[in-house]
Coordinates of C-alpha atoms in Angstrom, one line a residue:
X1 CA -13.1 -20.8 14.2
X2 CA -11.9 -18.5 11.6
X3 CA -10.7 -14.9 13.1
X4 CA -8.2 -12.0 13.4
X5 CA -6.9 -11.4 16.6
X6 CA -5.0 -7.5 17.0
X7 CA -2.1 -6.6 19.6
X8 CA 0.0 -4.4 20.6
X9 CA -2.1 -0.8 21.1
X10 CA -2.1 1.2 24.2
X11 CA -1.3 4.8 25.7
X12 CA 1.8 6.6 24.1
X13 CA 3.2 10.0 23.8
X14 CA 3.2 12.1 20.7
X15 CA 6.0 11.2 18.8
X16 CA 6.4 7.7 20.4
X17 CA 5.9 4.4 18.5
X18 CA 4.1 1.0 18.8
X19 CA 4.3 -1.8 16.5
X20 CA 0.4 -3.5 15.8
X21 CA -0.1 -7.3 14.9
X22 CA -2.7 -9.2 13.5
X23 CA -2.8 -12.5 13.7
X24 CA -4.7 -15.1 12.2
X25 CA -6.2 -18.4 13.7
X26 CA -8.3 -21.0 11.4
X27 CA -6.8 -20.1 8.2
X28 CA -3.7 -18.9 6.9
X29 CA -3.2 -15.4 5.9
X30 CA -0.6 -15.8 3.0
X31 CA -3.5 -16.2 0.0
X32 CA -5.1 -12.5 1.7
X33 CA -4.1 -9.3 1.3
X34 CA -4.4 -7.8 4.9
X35 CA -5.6 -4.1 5.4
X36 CA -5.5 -1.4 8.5
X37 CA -8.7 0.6 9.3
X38 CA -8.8 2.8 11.8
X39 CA -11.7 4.3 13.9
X40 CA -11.6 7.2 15.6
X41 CA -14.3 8.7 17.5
X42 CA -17.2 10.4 16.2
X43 CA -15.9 9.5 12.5
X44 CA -16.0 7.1 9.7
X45 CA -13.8 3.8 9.8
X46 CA -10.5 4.8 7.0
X47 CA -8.1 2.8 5.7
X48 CA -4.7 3.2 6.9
X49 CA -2.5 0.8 5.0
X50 CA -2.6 -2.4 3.1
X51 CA 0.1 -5.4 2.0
X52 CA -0.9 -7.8 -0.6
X53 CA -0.7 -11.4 -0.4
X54 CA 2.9 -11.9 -0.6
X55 CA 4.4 -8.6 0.8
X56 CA 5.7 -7.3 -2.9
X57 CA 3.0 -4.3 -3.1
X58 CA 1.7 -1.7 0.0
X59 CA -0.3 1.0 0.3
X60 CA -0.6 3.6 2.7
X61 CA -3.0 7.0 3.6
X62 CA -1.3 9.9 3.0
X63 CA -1.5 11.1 6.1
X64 CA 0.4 8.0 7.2
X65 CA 3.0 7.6 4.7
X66 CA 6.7 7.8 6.3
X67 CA 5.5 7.6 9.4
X68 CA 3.7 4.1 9.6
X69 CA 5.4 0.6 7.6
X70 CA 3.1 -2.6 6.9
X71 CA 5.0 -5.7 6.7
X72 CA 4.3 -9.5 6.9
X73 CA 5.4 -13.1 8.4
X74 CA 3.5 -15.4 6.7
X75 CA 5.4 -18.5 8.4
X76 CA 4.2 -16.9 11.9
X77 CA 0.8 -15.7 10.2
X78 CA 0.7 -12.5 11.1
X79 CA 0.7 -8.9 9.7
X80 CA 2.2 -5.9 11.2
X81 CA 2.0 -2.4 11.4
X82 CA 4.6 -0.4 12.7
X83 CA 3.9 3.3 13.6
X84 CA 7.0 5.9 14.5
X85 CA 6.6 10.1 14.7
X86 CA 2.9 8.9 16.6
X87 CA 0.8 12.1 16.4
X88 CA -2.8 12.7 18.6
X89 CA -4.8 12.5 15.6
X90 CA -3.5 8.7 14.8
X91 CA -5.6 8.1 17.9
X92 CA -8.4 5.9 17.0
X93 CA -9.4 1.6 17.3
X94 CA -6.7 -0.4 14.8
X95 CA -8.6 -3.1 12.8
X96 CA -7.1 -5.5 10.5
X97 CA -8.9 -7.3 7.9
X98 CA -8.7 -9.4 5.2
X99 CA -9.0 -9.7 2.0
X100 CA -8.8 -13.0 -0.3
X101 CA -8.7 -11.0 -3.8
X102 CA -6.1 -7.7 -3.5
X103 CA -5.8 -4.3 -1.5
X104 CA -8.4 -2.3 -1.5
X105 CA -9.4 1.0 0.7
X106 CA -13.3 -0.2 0.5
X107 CA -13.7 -1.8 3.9
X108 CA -17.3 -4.2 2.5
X109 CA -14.9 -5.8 0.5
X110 CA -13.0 -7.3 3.4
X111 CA -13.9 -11.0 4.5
X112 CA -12.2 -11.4 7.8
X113 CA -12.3 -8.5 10.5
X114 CA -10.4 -8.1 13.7
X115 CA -12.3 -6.6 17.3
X116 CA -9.9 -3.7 17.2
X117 CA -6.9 -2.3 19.1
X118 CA -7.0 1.0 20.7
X119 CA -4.5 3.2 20.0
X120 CA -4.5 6.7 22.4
X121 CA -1.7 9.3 21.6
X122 CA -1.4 12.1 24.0
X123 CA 0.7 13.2 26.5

């Protein structure tokens, strides 16, 4: 069975961090470019940040950039996203996806999807 499994969400305070993985079982992740979406309540699923295939290129949201790093294992097959400086609007469900071409921030384009992580800043 082919799927993303997500980790690591949970209940911090503004300004805290928490480090996401993905991590793949029935295939190996290091031919896909892996994307973030997030979800938050009463709004449209956005991309957050993507790694290509090999780690060399990322992308990142704006609103996300120095705050939130995208890295990769591929011996372990897994994709993280660490997130510092949290803030109450990075509240939302963390999906991971994946991609077998390159990064994109057009979430049809994805092949694999994760069930989502919550992710709940507030004090």
């Amino acid at each position: 069975q082919l799927q993303l499994v997500e980790s690591g969400g949970g209940l911090v305070q503004p300004g805290g961090s928490l480090r996401l993985s993905c991590a793949a079982s029935g295939f190996t992740l290091d031919v896909y470019a892996i994307g973030w979406f997030r979800q938050a309540p009463g709004k449209e699923r956005e991309g957050v940040s993507c790694i290509n295939h090999n780690g060399g290129n990322t992308h990142y949201v704006d609103s996300v950039k120095g705050r939130f790093t995208i890295s990769r294992d591929n011996a372990k097959n897994t994709v993280y996203l660490q997130m510092n400086s949290l803030k109450p609007e990075d509240t939302a469900v963390y999906y991971c996806a994946a991609d077998p071409e390159y990064c994109s921030w057009y979430d049809n384009e994805y092949e694999y999807w994760g069930q989502g992580t919550q992710v709940t800043v507030s004090s």
